[in-house]
PDB file of C-alpha atoms in Angstrom:
ATOM      1  CA  MET A   5     116.078  28.387  61.690  1.00 77.00           C
ATOM      2  CA  LYS A   6     118.143  31.755  62.426  1.00 73.00           C
ATOM      3  CA  LYS A   7     114.775  33.342  61.772  1.00 78.00           C
ATOM      4  CA  ILE A   8     112.604  31.858  64.254  1.00 82.00           C
ATOM      5  CA  VAL A   9     114.963  31.361  67.087  1.00 78.00           C
ATOM      6  CA  TYR A  10     116.207  35.153  67.470  1.00 79.00           C
ATOM      7  CA  PRO A  11     112.692  36.499  67.516  1.00 81.00           C
ATOM      8  CA  MET A  12     111.410  34.002  70.155  1.00 79.00           C
ATOM      9  CA  LEU A  13     114.214  34.677  72.264  1.00 74.00           C
ATOM     10  CA  LEU A  14     114.112  38.409  71.922  1.00 74.00           C
ATOM     11  CA  SER A  15     109.939  37.852  72.682  1.00 77.00           C
ATOM     12  CA  ALA A  16     111.259  35.619  75.837  1.00 75.00           C
ATOM     13  CA  VAL A  17     113.341  38.569  76.786  1.00 72.00           C
ATOM     14  CA  LEU A  18     110.834  41.019  76.924  1.00 71.00           C
ATOM     15  CA  LEU A  19     108.169  39.319  78.635  1.00 69.00           C
ATOM     16  CA  THR A  20     110.083  38.396  81.596  1.00 70.00           C
ATOM     17  CA  ALA A  21     111.261  42.100  81.896  1.00 64.00           C
ATOM     18  CA  CYS A  22     107.888  43.155  81.679  1.00 58.00           C
ATOM     19  CA  LYS A  23     106.753  40.779  84.643  1.00 56.00           C
ATOM     20  CA  LYS A  24     109.423  41.653  86.806  1.00 53.00           C
ATOM     21  CA  GLU A  25     108.351  45.301  86.475  1.00 52.00           C
ATOM     22  CA  GLU A  26     104.611  44.239  87.212  1.00 55.00           C
ATOM     23  CA  ASN A  27     105.456  42.424  90.080  1.00 59.00           C
ATOM     24  CA  LYS A  28     107.789  44.936  91.536  1.00 63.00           C
ATOM     25  CA  ILE A  29     106.559  46.446  94.769  1.00 69.00           C
ATOM     26  CA  GLN A  30     106.674  50.021  94.826  1.00 68.00           C
ATOM     27  CA  GLU A  31     108.363  51.437  98.001  1.00 72.00           C
ATOM     28  CA  PRO A  32     107.804  55.000  99.832  1.00 71.00           C
ATOM     29  CA  MET A  33     110.729  57.368  99.521  1.00 68.00           C
ATOM     30  CA  THR A  34     113.038  56.962 102.304  1.00 74.00           C
ATOM     31  CA  ASP A  35     113.917  60.665 102.961  1.00 71.00           C
ATOM     32  CA  PRO A  36     111.272  62.779 101.361  1.00 66.00           C
ATOM     33  CA  PRO A  37     111.610  66.703 100.863  1.00 68.00           C
ATOM     34  CA  VAL A  38     110.470  68.816 103.706  1.00 67.00           C
ATOM     35  CA  GLU A  39     108.618  72.009 103.512  1.00 63.00           C
ATOM     36  CA  ASN A  40     109.023  74.659 105.696  1.00 61.00           C
ATOM     37  CA  SER A  41     105.668  75.625 106.795  1.00 53.00           C
ATOM     38  CA  ASN A  42     106.818  78.665 108.611  1.00 55.00           C
ATOM     39  CA  GLU A  43     107.086  80.481 105.388  1.00 50.00           C
ATOM     40  CA  VAL A  44     104.398  81.801 104.512  1.00 47.00           C
ATOM     41  CA  GLN A  45     104.674  82.161 100.603  1.00 46.00           C
ATOM     42  CA  GLN A  46     103.124  85.857  99.243  1.00 47.00           C
ATOM     43  CA  ASN A  47     102.692  86.767  95.670  1.00 42.00           C
ATOM     44  CA  THR A  48     104.611  90.279  95.515  1.00 42.00           C
ATOM     45  CA  VAL A  49     105.007  92.367  92.580  1.00 43.00           C
ATOM     46  CA  GLU A  50     108.329  94.628  92.719  1.00 50.00           C
ATOM     47  CA  ASP A  51     107.844  98.067  91.360  1.00 53.00           C
ATOM     48  CA  VAL A  52     107.062  98.124  87.785  1.00 54.00           C
ATOM     49  CA  VAL A  53     108.681 101.192  86.294  1.00 65.00           C
ATOM     50  CA  ALA A  54     111.038 103.730  87.821  1.00 78.00           C
ATOM     51  CA  VAL A  55     109.149 106.817  87.613  1.00 85.00           C
ATOM     52  CA  PRO A  56     111.270 109.796  85.975  1.00 86.00           C
ATOM     53  CA  LYS A  57     111.010 113.002  87.277  1.00 88.00           C
ATOM     54  CA  PHE A  58     108.992 115.690  85.077  1.00 87.00           C
ATOM     55  CA  GLN A  59     109.495 119.475  85.459  1.00 88.00           C
ATOM     56  CA  TYR A  60     105.769 120.015  84.827  1.00 87.00           C
ATOM     57  CA  ALA A  61     104.400 119.404  88.319  1.00 88.00           C
ATOM     58  CA  GLU A  62     101.069 117.795  87.583  1.00 92.00           C
ATOM     59  CA  ALA A  63     102.897 115.612  85.048  1.00 90.00           C
ATOM     60  CA  ASP A  64     105.191 114.629  87.870  1.00 91.00           C
ATOM     61  CA  GLN A  65     102.613 114.148  90.721  1.00 93.00           C
ATOM     62  CA  PHE A  66     100.296 112.026  88.384  1.00 92.00           C
ATOM     63  CA  ALA A  67     103.246 109.582  87.323  1.00 91.00           C
ATOM     64  CA  GLN A  68     104.092 109.259  91.197  1.00 93.00           C
ATOM     65  CA  GLU A  69     100.413 108.083  91.809  1.00 92.00           C
ATOM     66  CA  TYR A  70      99.708 105.996  88.716  1.00 91.00           C
ATOM     67  CA  SER A  71     102.931 104.063  89.196  1.00 90.00           C
ATOM     68  CA  LYS A  72     101.786 103.416  93.121  1.00 91.00           C
ATOM     69  CA  PHE A  73      98.438 102.385  91.613  1.00 90.00           C
ATOM     70  CA  VAL A  74      99.744 100.037  89.001  1.00 89.00           C
ATOM     71  CA  ASN A  75     101.872  98.153  91.408  1.00 90.00           C
ATOM     72  CA  ASP A  76      98.736  97.854  93.864  1.00 89.00           C
ATOM     73  CA  PHE A  77      97.052  96.596  90.742  1.00 87.00           C
ATOM     74  CA  LYS A  78      99.484  94.236  89.651  1.00 89.00           C
ATOM     75  CA  THR A  79      99.864  92.948  93.329  1.00 88.00           C
ATOM     76  CA  ALA A  80      96.050  92.439  93.866  1.00 87.00           C
ATOM     77  CA  THR A  81      95.826  90.552  90.396  1.00 87.00           C
ATOM     78  CA  ALA A  82      98.766  88.036  91.290  1.00 87.00           C
ATOM     79  CA  ASN A  83      97.417  87.550  94.559  1.00 88.00           C
ATOM     80  CA  ASN A  84      93.731  87.192  93.006  1.00 86.00           C
ATOM     81  CA  ASP A  85      92.190  89.554  95.559  1.00 84.00           C
ATOM     82  CA  SER A  86      89.006  90.358  94.396  1.00 84.00           C
ATOM     83  CA  GLU A  87      87.702  92.798  96.805  1.00 86.00           C
ATOM     84  CA  ALA A  88      91.198  95.025  95.931  1.00 85.00           C
ATOM     85  CA  LEU A  89      90.261  94.582  92.149  1.00 84.00           C
ATOM     86  CA  LYS A  90      86.886  95.841  92.900  1.00 87.00           C
ATOM     87  CA  THR A  91      87.664  99.017  94.262  1.00 87.00           C
ATOM     88  CA  LEU A  92      91.079  99.621  91.747  1.00 87.00           C
ATOM     89  CA  GLY A  93      89.212  98.555  88.613  1.00 85.00           C
ATOM     90  CA  PRO A  94      87.410 101.795  88.231  1.00 88.00           C
ATOM     91  CA  LYS A  95      89.859 103.668  89.236  1.00 90.00           C
ATOM     92  CA  LEU A  96      92.135 102.122  86.242  1.00 88.00           C
ATOM     93  CA  ASN A  97      89.602 103.631  83.890  1.00 88.00           C
ATOM     94  CA  GLU A  98      90.031 107.007  85.743  1.00 92.00           C
ATOM     95  CA  TYR A  99      93.855 107.016  85.534  1.00 91.00           C
ATOM     96  CA  GLN A 100      93.884 106.106  82.157  1.00 90.00           C
ATOM     97  CA  LYS A 101      91.908 109.103  81.129  1.00 92.00           C
ATOM     98  CA  ARG A 102      93.678 111.553  83.388  1.00 93.00           C
ATOM     99  CA  GLY A 103      96.668 110.451  81.454  1.00 91.00           C
ATOM    100  CA  VAL A 104      95.280 110.755  78.001  1.00 90.00           C
ATOM    101  CA  GLU A 105      94.339 114.700  78.986  1.00 92.00           C
ATOM    102  CA  LEU A 106      97.148 115.242  81.021  1.00 92.00           C
ATOM    103  CA  ALA A 107      99.634 113.991  77.650  1.00 90.00           C
ATOM    104  CA  LYS A 108      98.016 116.993  76.010  1.00 90.00           C
ATOM    105  CA  ARG A 109      98.839 119.485  78.203  1.00 90.00           C
ATOM    106  CA  VAL A 110     102.394 118.551  79.092  1.00 90.00           C
ATOM    107  CA  PRO A 111     104.964 120.382  77.636  1.00 90.00           C
ATOM    108  CA  GLN A 112     106.484 119.649  74.176  1.00 89.00           C
ATOM    109  CA  ASP A 113     110.156 118.444  75.692  1.00 88.00           C
ATOM    110  CA  GLU A 114     108.389 116.385  78.180  1.00 88.00           C
ATOM    111  CA  ALA A 115     105.575 115.188  75.978  1.00 88.00           C
ATOM    112  CA  VAL A 116     107.485 111.988  74.460  1.00 90.00           C
ATOM    113  CA  ALA A 117     108.935 110.844  78.168  1.00 90.00           C
ATOM    114  CA  PHE A 118     105.587 111.392  79.612  1.00 90.00           C
ATOM    115  CA  GLN A 119     103.932 109.360  76.799  1.00 91.00           C
ATOM    116  CA  ASP A 120     106.479 106.499  76.916  1.00 91.00           C
ATOM    117  CA  PHE A 121     106.179 106.250  80.931  1.00 90.00           C
ATOM    118  CA  LEU A 122     102.327 105.796  80.219  1.00 89.00           C
ATOM    119  CA  ASN A 123     102.622 103.031  77.780  1.00 90.00           C
ATOM    120  CA  ARG A 124     105.057 101.096  79.812  1.00 89.00           C
ATOM    121  CA  LEU A 125     102.690 101.058  82.716  1.00 87.00           C
ATOM    122  CA  GLU A 126      99.708 100.260  80.576  1.00 86.00           C
ATOM    123  CA  SER A 127     101.991  97.332  79.086  1.00 86.00           C
ATOM    124  CA  TYR A 128     102.385  95.972  82.940  1.00 80.00           C
ATOM    125  CA  ILE A 129      98.721  96.093  83.527  1.00 80.00           C
ATOM    126  CA  LYS A 130      97.732  94.077  80.256  1.00 71.00           C
TER     127      LYS A 130
END
């Protein structure tokens, strides 16, 4: 007898609980969150890498230019700016080639630091 009564009682409780949930009317939120429409949300990218100072003047100038370019490229990528990416895309290849050529000419005492700098910038682009 217990085997029949307990399952019946349990199923009756479940059925009434489900019915109450079906018939319940969902009311709108009384105090919905409000977004501030005055603030324009922009995707900005902070400076990628702190640019080290190099004794070799050409390497120092290239590091400054390339770092600025990578910041611009990341900003254009984050904002999905197709016009900017069209102009920056070919320049990326040019900067990469210049970096490889310049790495061969940098004095040996700065070569490791310069190569590390290039590798960090490359990792931010990918």
